[in-house]
């Protein structure tokens, strides 16, 4: 008797593809044949499982969780009137859709070939047994000796390939849509998100001081947009002085500078010698384990021991005397001269000179290092490399998550607010803090450059090159933003350096830092302005 599912009880795939797809759990034969387990859905699900594993690997390798925000364009627009606009999510997806189709087609095709080979060579018997163990509780099928074979294999392979590509496209488009929507500017109806709050500036400052990374990052982004686009809201930051915790500008300055000064702090911690860390560990109290041995004897230790009375005590006494004679004698050697001669004779007789040299400690160590270096150069050794780029980026950007966006937004926001304050800050509270901003920017640039030149490569960084590896793109983004901000501040406030409290040495050093990151025309232009 054949058990058939009613239409409303059939899996969704049967409803979509119909009975012609032959993807049911049970394959019903002719009237005189017994029902058996259908291998077509087993093959399909196994290939989809392999496809899911491949997609997970690509997700981790390409770092799909990384949210790309427009830091590169913002660093060059610190004092511009028009901030760069982000394309709408639909436009971003349309721009990437062709590449998504190509990647999905390649990944689906490769996974189909690899998945089919893996299924027939490794997984077929195991997956068949697992499926039968589950299916026997839902349908009446006999115990078969093994898989019965995939009927119409060409159609099944084509179906796996097409559906795998479509499924991969769905995954990629979903990820692209999510990233494009989340990375939109923190605006609502063309206004900052905090504009609808009862206390817009207070809500903005609370976001800047948030402990969680995402709210703080978007708060700094909103601060930058306010400084670049929204004149009324920017003026309110300059005029808001009656606030708990100090004026709005003072709190914004403190929070923003702390993000920049955090780079110097992390560099100092990285350059701290390990001896200080060891000394701090030694200062901690040491907890000893409880004593498990017998207490020391209080009687005369030079008195001769009593003679042994049992065979066990006799063996114990003779063994103790032998050990004491070796350990207490000056220059004692447990190996007798005769044994040494025999070992040396055997080594010279059985091994050649080349073999003895190959077994030396130095040779073995060099060979082990050579094999380890070759392994690190292969793709298998890639996860174990501590590259110079990764270590430098971790120190400058912070860990466990990069604060690159927050740092650049803070730099650009401070620069833009300071530049606009020369015309809009009627209370004059920003001008007195400009020297502090210039000093922090200049010191941070020097610390980063010194750190990049003195940081030693890790021994696992087998591809390190002294000339090219010390230039790290992610670190240069921070130094470029600092130089851009320092340049704008010097161009606007350079002629007021004496009245602001900047010495000639500080002004000259800041100009050299700006000119060192670009052409000589920048230095000449600032000399003329000052």
XYZ file of C-alpha atoms in Angstrom:
530
model
C 0.000 0.000 0.000
C 1.466 3.334 -1.063
C 1.209 6.300 1.296
C 0.784 9.572 -0.597
C 0.685 13.010 0.944
C -2.315 15.196 0.385
C -1.663 18.428 -1.562
C -1.801 20.555 1.575
C 0.661 18.190 3.313
C 3.258 18.173 0.534
C 6.525 20.067 0.937
C 6.751 23.509 -0.596
C 9.160 22.299 -3.277
C 6.580 19.782 -4.580
C 3.972 22.510 -4.803
C 6.376 24.755 -6.730
C 7.797 22.197 -9.160
C 5.021 19.644 -9.270
C 5.247 15.884 -9.366
C 7.455 15.947 -12.474
C 10.392 17.140 -10.379
C 10.377 13.804 -8.512
C 11.640 15.367 -5.286
C 9.438 13.523 -2.846
C 10.865 11.680 0.101
C 9.642 8.312 -1.225
C 9.942 7.038 -4.786
C 6.838 5.033 -5.675
C 7.548 2.434 -8.280
C 5.125 0.393 -10.303
C 2.185 -1.436 -8.760
C 4.193 -4.575 -8.173
C 7.195 -2.683 -6.703
C 7.664 -1.559 -3.139
C 8.249 2.053 -2.194
C 11.855 3.057 -1.609
C 13.798 6.050 -0.410
C 14.254 8.646 -3.148
C 17.871 9.734 -3.574
C 17.119 12.831 -5.663
C 16.128 15.085 -2.703
C 19.063 13.674 -0.692
C 21.450 14.708 -3.450
C 19.802 18.130 -3.694
C 19.895 18.862 0.049
C 23.504 17.697 0.359
C 24.615 20.014 -2.425
C 22.715 22.906 -0.888
C 24.391 22.190 2.450
C 27.815 22.291 0.754
C 26.767 25.530 -0.962
C 25.841 27.004 2.431
C 29.285 26.089 3.800
C 30.971 27.708 0.775
C 28.871 30.859 1.216
C 29.783 31.002 4.914
C 33.484 30.770 4.058
C 33.141 33.555 1.491
C 31.181 35.608 4.018
C 34.056 35.427 6.488
C 36.833 35.774 3.906
C 35.315 38.873 2.251
C 34.230 40.295 5.612
C 30.603 40.888 4.639
C 29.900 42.090 8.179
C 32.091 45.138 7.581
C 30.064 48.300 7.120
C 31.781 50.596 4.610
C 31.172 54.271 5.349
C 32.431 57.170 3.185
C 35.588 58.075 5.099
C 37.818 58.585 2.056
C 35.719 61.349 0.513
C 34.972 63.058 3.821
C 38.610 63.589 4.755
C 39.113 65.893 1.744
C 35.972 67.943 2.420
C 36.621 69.166 5.948
C 35.779 72.803 5.167
C 33.726 72.495 1.987
C 30.184 73.812 1.757
C 28.822 70.733 -0.003
C 29.358 67.397 1.689
C 29.475 64.305 -0.538
C 26.144 62.616 -1.091
C 25.650 58.870 -0.681
C 23.854 57.071 -3.487
C 20.417 55.597 -2.651
C 20.349 51.886 -1.785
C 18.623 50.900 -5.044
C 21.262 52.706 -7.105
C 24.044 50.981 -5.184
C 22.483 47.554 -5.742
C 21.974 48.228 -9.456
C 25.618 49.252 -9.756
C 26.797 46.038 -8.110
C 24.219 43.670 -9.611
C 26.290 42.615 -12.635
C 29.278 41.702 -10.437
C 26.919 39.862 -8.086
C 25.628 37.785 -11.007
C 29.161 36.908 -12.125
C 30.311 35.942 -8.632
C 27.152 33.949 -7.945
C 27.405 32.101 -11.264
C 31.025 31.171 -10.620
C 30.385 30.135 -7.023
C 27.274 28.117 -7.936
C 29.011 26.308 -10.796
C 32.118 25.434 -8.804
C 30.055 24.274 -5.834
C 27.906 22.075 -8.092
C 30.954 20.249 -9.461
C 32.713 20.022 -6.102
C 29.506 19.083 -4.283
C 28.678 16.279 -6.711
C 32.150 14.767 -6.431
C 32.118 15.078 -2.642
C 28.686 13.459 -2.447
C 29.586 10.362 -4.467
C 33.106 9.929 -3.056
C 32.611 10.692 0.635
C 29.105 11.465 1.844
C 26.688 9.248 -0.053
C 26.485 6.289 2.305
C 26.458 8.376 5.467
C 23.764 10.797 4.274
C 21.652 7.884 3.017
C 21.759 6.184 6.417
C 20.866 9.386 8.272
C 17.953 10.097 5.935
C 16.586 6.576 6.278
C 16.867 6.746 10.085
C 14.605 9.805 10.075
C 12.261 8.895 7.223
C 11.297 5.459 8.558
C 9.230 7.123 11.293
C 7.084 9.020 8.753
C 6.698 6.633 5.821
C 6.552 2.902 5.314
C 9.730 2.052 3.412
C 11.832 -1.109 3.496
C 15.402 -1.192 4.700
C 17.605 -1.078 1.606
C 21.184 -2.220 1.425
C 22.344 1.115 0.055
C 21.484 4.082 -2.179
C 19.393 3.167 -5.178
C 20.897 5.811 -7.472
C 19.851 9.279 -8.620
C 17.357 8.944 -11.425
C 17.915 11.301 -14.370
C 21.262 12.549 -13.023
C 21.727 15.162 -15.766
C 18.464 16.879 -14.881
C 19.390 16.788 -11.186
C 22.821 18.344 -11.756
C 21.317 21.084 -13.919
C 18.661 21.750 -11.299
C 21.272 21.985 -8.533
C 23.401 24.365 -10.622
C 20.536 26.715 -11.554
C 18.945 26.768 -8.124
C 22.348 27.149 -6.463
C 23.113 30.225 -8.562
C 19.689 31.718 -7.821
C 20.082 31.051 -4.108
C 23.562 32.631 -4.090
C 22.210 35.697 -5.901
C 19.506 35.967 -3.257
C 22.095 35.841 -0.462
C 24.380 38.387 -2.135
C 21.573 40.834 -2.983
C 20.186 40.584 0.556
C 23.599 41.349 2.018
C 24.153 44.246 -0.397
C 20.699 45.671 0.348
C 21.263 45.495 4.098
C 24.701 47.140 3.871
C 23.423 49.883 1.553
C 20.458 50.741 3.781
C 22.391 50.719 7.055
C 25.190 52.874 5.594
C 22.846 55.740 4.715
C 23.424 59.152 6.236
C 21.922 59.712 9.715
C 19.223 62.028 8.387
C 15.443 62.044 8.619
C 13.522 63.992 5.993
C 16.668 65.883 5.124
C 17.396 66.895 8.733
C 19.667 65.394 11.411
C 18.184 62.545 13.405
C 18.321 64.539 16.641
C 16.378 67.464 15.132
C 13.051 66.045 16.400
C 14.348 65.682 19.963
C 13.257 68.047 22.736
C 16.950 68.778 23.333
C 18.729 68.225 19.996
C 22.189 69.210 21.198
C 21.824 67.162 24.376
C 20.797 64.085 22.373
C 23.762 64.606 20.048
C 26.224 64.900 22.940
C 24.726 61.809 24.585
C 25.321 59.886 21.354
C 28.928 61.107 21.168
C 29.510 59.816 24.705
C 27.760 56.477 24.117
C 29.721 53.373 25.101
C 28.383 51.261 22.245
C 30.288 51.594 19.013
C 27.430 51.910 16.493
C 25.494 54.775 18.193
C 28.753 56.663 18.847
C 29.902 56.219 15.248
C 26.670 57.528 13.772
C 26.604 60.380 16.294
C 30.014 61.581 15.083
C 28.814 61.219 11.513
C 25.770 63.343 12.329
C 28.040 65.923 13.990
C 30.099 66.140 10.800
C 26.987 66.595 8.655
C 25.747 69.330 10.983
C 29.103 71.090 10.752
C 29.101 70.927 6.938
C 25.476 71.406 5.877
C 23.167 72.784 8.557
C 24.031 76.391 9.391
C 21.326 77.015 12.004
C 22.092 73.844 13.867
C 25.824 74.583 13.733
C 25.239 78.074 15.183
C 23.232 76.541 18.005
C 26.306 74.516 19.023
C 28.322 77.724 19.348
C 25.605 79.545 21.282
C 24.649 76.683 23.647
C 26.633 77.589 26.786
C 24.116 77.073 29.610
C 24.247 73.306 29.767
C 24.966 70.749 32.449
C 28.538 69.551 32.093
C 29.702 72.712 30.328
C 28.999 74.423 26.995
C 28.081 72.238 24.048
C 31.309 73.151 22.229
C 33.453 72.238 25.233
C 31.865 68.803 25.569
C 32.095 68.154 21.823
C 35.758 69.196 21.854
C 36.594 66.905 24.781
C 34.874 63.865 23.273
C 36.343 64.408 19.807
C 39.887 64.974 21.043
C 39.662 61.845 23.187
C 39.093 59.820 20.016
C 42.215 61.322 18.441
C 44.323 61.095 21.596
C 43.307 57.450 21.941
C 45.723 56.726 19.071
C 48.667 58.072 21.067
C 47.553 56.129 24.123
C 47.395 52.848 22.209
C 50.799 53.494 20.659
C 52.319 54.150 24.093
C 50.833 50.920 25.445
C 52.190 48.982 22.470
C 55.672 50.456 22.886
C 55.687 49.811 26.630
C 58.543 47.426 27.445
C 57.503 43.978 28.683
C 59.628 44.371 31.822
C 57.126 46.803 33.309
C 54.316 44.346 32.742
C 56.358 41.605 34.404
C 57.117 43.903 37.343
C 53.434 44.595 37.840
C 52.784 40.871 37.910
C 55.499 40.353 40.523
C 53.882 42.883 42.826
C 50.776 40.759 43.094
C 50.618 38.460 46.142
C 51.739 34.891 45.520
C 49.490 32.143 46.785
C 51.466 28.997 47.612
C 50.097 25.496 47.356
C 49.516 23.585 50.599
C 52.474 21.523 51.825
C 52.177 17.814 51.084
C 55.614 16.632 52.299
C 56.649 15.636 55.790
C 58.008 18.389 58.059
C 61.764 18.738 58.461
C 63.457 16.616 61.083
C 64.473 18.373 64.291
C 67.064 15.811 65.502
C 70.752 15.599 64.583
C 71.013 15.387 60.788
C 74.706 14.383 60.885
C 74.034 11.246 62.874
C 74.347 7.988 60.930
C 71.083 6.391 59.844
C 70.031 3.166 61.552
C 70.866 -0.010 59.630
C 68.051 -1.380 57.428
C 66.020 -4.179 58.934
C 63.981 -5.232 55.873
C 64.923 -5.985 52.247
C 62.914 -2.970 51.023
C 64.811 -0.646 53.363
C 68.108 -2.127 52.153
C 67.253 -1.387 48.503
C 66.077 2.098 49.492
C 69.310 2.832 51.357
C 71.579 1.622 48.516
C 69.637 3.616 45.928
C 69.797 6.750 48.053
C 73.553 6.413 48.527
C 74.083 6.012 44.756
C 72.019 9.112 43.959
C 73.761 11.155 46.656
C 77.182 10.123 45.398
C 76.325 11.478 41.930
C 74.539 14.645 42.980
C 76.761 15.745 45.845
C 80.123 15.122 44.183
C 81.669 18.190 42.470
C 81.469 17.807 38.697
C 79.591 14.543 39.001
C 78.437 12.967 35.754
C 75.822 10.163 35.743
C 77.444 8.671 32.626
C 80.691 6.843 33.296
C 83.746 7.448 31.058
C 83.488 3.931 29.686
C 79.880 4.482 28.657
C 80.850 7.750 26.992
C 83.533 5.997 24.965
C 81.087 3.340 23.842
C 78.527 5.970 22.770
C 81.168 7.963 20.879
C 82.489 4.804 19.198
C 79.001 3.743 18.123
C 78.225 7.189 16.740
C 81.441 7.361 14.717
C 80.982 3.818 13.425
C 77.314 3.878 12.413
C 76.985 7.499 11.193
C 78.987 9.410 8.644
C 80.296 12.919 9.235
C 77.504 14.427 7.141
C 74.876 12.467 9.096
C 76.328 13.592 12.423
C 76.299 17.216 11.284
C 72.690 16.896 10.087
C 71.656 15.696 13.549
C 73.276 18.599 15.384
C 71.057 20.979 17.324
C 71.755 23.937 15.036
C 71.007 21.992 11.866
C 67.748 20.568 13.224
C 66.639 24.018 14.371
C 67.422 25.573 10.976
C 65.511 22.843 9.159
C 62.504 23.273 11.427
C 62.533 27.032 10.838
C 62.791 26.460 7.093
C 59.784 24.108 7.044
C 57.811 26.503 9.242
C 58.589 29.438 6.942
C 57.508 27.468 3.880
C 54.253 26.548 5.602
C 53.579 30.184 6.516
C 54.035 31.185 2.874
C 51.293 28.802 1.759
C 47.546 29.583 1.970
C 47.357 27.262 4.982
C 49.689 29.545 6.909
C 47.782 32.720 6.075
C 45.576 32.660 9.228
C 48.671 32.283 11.418
C 50.554 35.281 10.047
C 50.704 38.427 12.135
C 51.362 40.843 9.310
C 52.781 44.324 9.823
C 49.657 45.838 8.273
C 47.334 44.006 10.643
C 49.328 44.859 13.765
C 49.748 48.531 12.838
C 46.058 48.898 11.970
C 45.017 47.276 15.241
C 47.056 49.793 17.239
C 46.021 52.910 15.318
C 42.355 52.023 14.798
C 41.795 50.131 18.027
C 40.518 46.648 18.826
C 38.410 44.524 18.747
C 36.535 46.710 16.237
C 38.088 49.407 14.099
C 37.337 53.018 15.107
C 38.525 54.427 11.765
C 35.199 56.059 10.937
C 34.805 57.588 14.371
C 38.349 58.996 14.342
C 38.042 60.581 10.899
C 34.578 61.963 11.629
C 35.899 63.522 14.843
C 38.875 65.083 13.007
C 36.761 66.496 10.189
C 34.004 67.717 12.505
C 36.441 69.586 14.765
C 38.189 71.101 11.752
C 34.960 72.239 10.109
C 33.522 73.700 13.300
C 36.751 75.549 14.061
C 37.007 76.982 10.534
C 33.358 78.094 10.495
C 33.668 79.576 13.969
C 35.826 82.440 12.738
C 32.657 84.004 11.277
C 29.868 82.392 13.324
C 31.205 82.090 16.882
C 30.124 85.452 18.284
C 31.052 84.407 21.835
C 34.636 83.581 20.894
C 34.807 80.291 22.814
C 36.234 78.248 19.933
C 39.290 80.416 19.202
C 40.909 79.726 22.577
C 40.785 75.971 21.893
C 42.283 76.113 18.386
C 45.910 75.848 19.672
C 44.946 72.720 21.606
C 43.464 71.155 18.464
C 46.561 72.034 16.428
C 48.896 70.576 19.065
C 46.892 67.337 19.362
C 46.759 66.887 15.572
C 50.492 67.570 15.198
C 51.518 65.301 18.084
C 49.318 62.477 16.771
C 50.872 62.709 13.307
C 54.372 62.555 14.801
C 53.499 59.613 17.031
C 51.966 57.651 14.158
C 54.927 58.284 11.853
C 57.417 57.336 14.557
C 55.422 54.228 15.412
C 55.300 53.077 11.786
C 59.071 53.466 11.465
C 60.000 51.750 14.742
C 57.462 48.912 14.868
C 59.300 45.614 14.434
C 57.746 42.988 12.149
C 56.552 39.753 13.718
C 58.506 36.600 12.951
C 55.455 35.084 11.237
C 55.305 37.972 8.734
C 57.299 36.112 6.100
C 56.376 38.531 3.292
C 57.449 41.711 5.080
C 59.419 44.148 2.932
C 61.211 47.047 4.632
C 60.589 49.459 1.760
C 56.952 48.808 0.905
C 55.350 47.120 3.926
C 55.738 50.100 6.264
C 53.227 52.098 4.230
C 49.810 50.944 5.374
C 46.787 52.325 3.543
C 44.462 52.167 6.553
C 46.947 54.114 8.689
C 47.563 56.638 5.917
C 43.840 57.437 5.916
C 44.141 58.690 9.492
C 47.339 60.683 8.893
C 45.871 62.198 5.708
C 42.778 63.308 7.619
C 44.961 64.815 10.348
C 47.118 66.649 7.793
C 44.042 67.901 5.957
C 42.536 69.229 9.182
C 45.845 70.726 10.301
C 46.245 72.429 6.936
C 42.774 74.033 7.112
C 43.397 75.272 10.647
C 46.765 76.785 9.752
C 45.403 78.492 6.644
C 42.613 80.150 8.652
C 44.264 80.770 12.036
C 47.941 80.952 11.064
C 48.022 84.738 10.991
C 46.607 84.805 14.534
C 49.151 82.352 15.947
C 50.794 84.827 18.335
C 47.512 86.075 19.818
C 46.208 82.509 20.161
C 49.280 81.361 22.112
C 51.061 79.291 19.471
C 54.831 79.664 19.530
C 56.856 80.062 16.358
C 58.386 76.633 16.895
C 54.976 74.961 17.148
C 53.722 76.816 14.073
C 56.817 75.893 12.064
C 56.610 72.250 13.154
C 52.937 72.044 12.153
C 53.706 73.532 8.729
C 56.483 71.007 8.193
C 54.092 68.173 9.011
C 51.552 69.454 6.481
C 54.199 70.026 3.806
C 55.682 66.591 4.486
C 52.444 64.910 3.431
C 52.021 66.792 0.155
C 53.625 69.238 -2.221
C 55.768 72.213 -1.353
C 53.043 74.589 -2.583
C 51.111 73.955 0.660
C 54.015 75.183 2.765
C 54.497 78.278 0.590
C 50.796 79.086 0.723
C 50.720 78.847 4.537
C 53.890 80.971 4.792
C 52.179 83.686 2.766
C 49.013 83.528 4.887
C 50.977 83.747 8.148
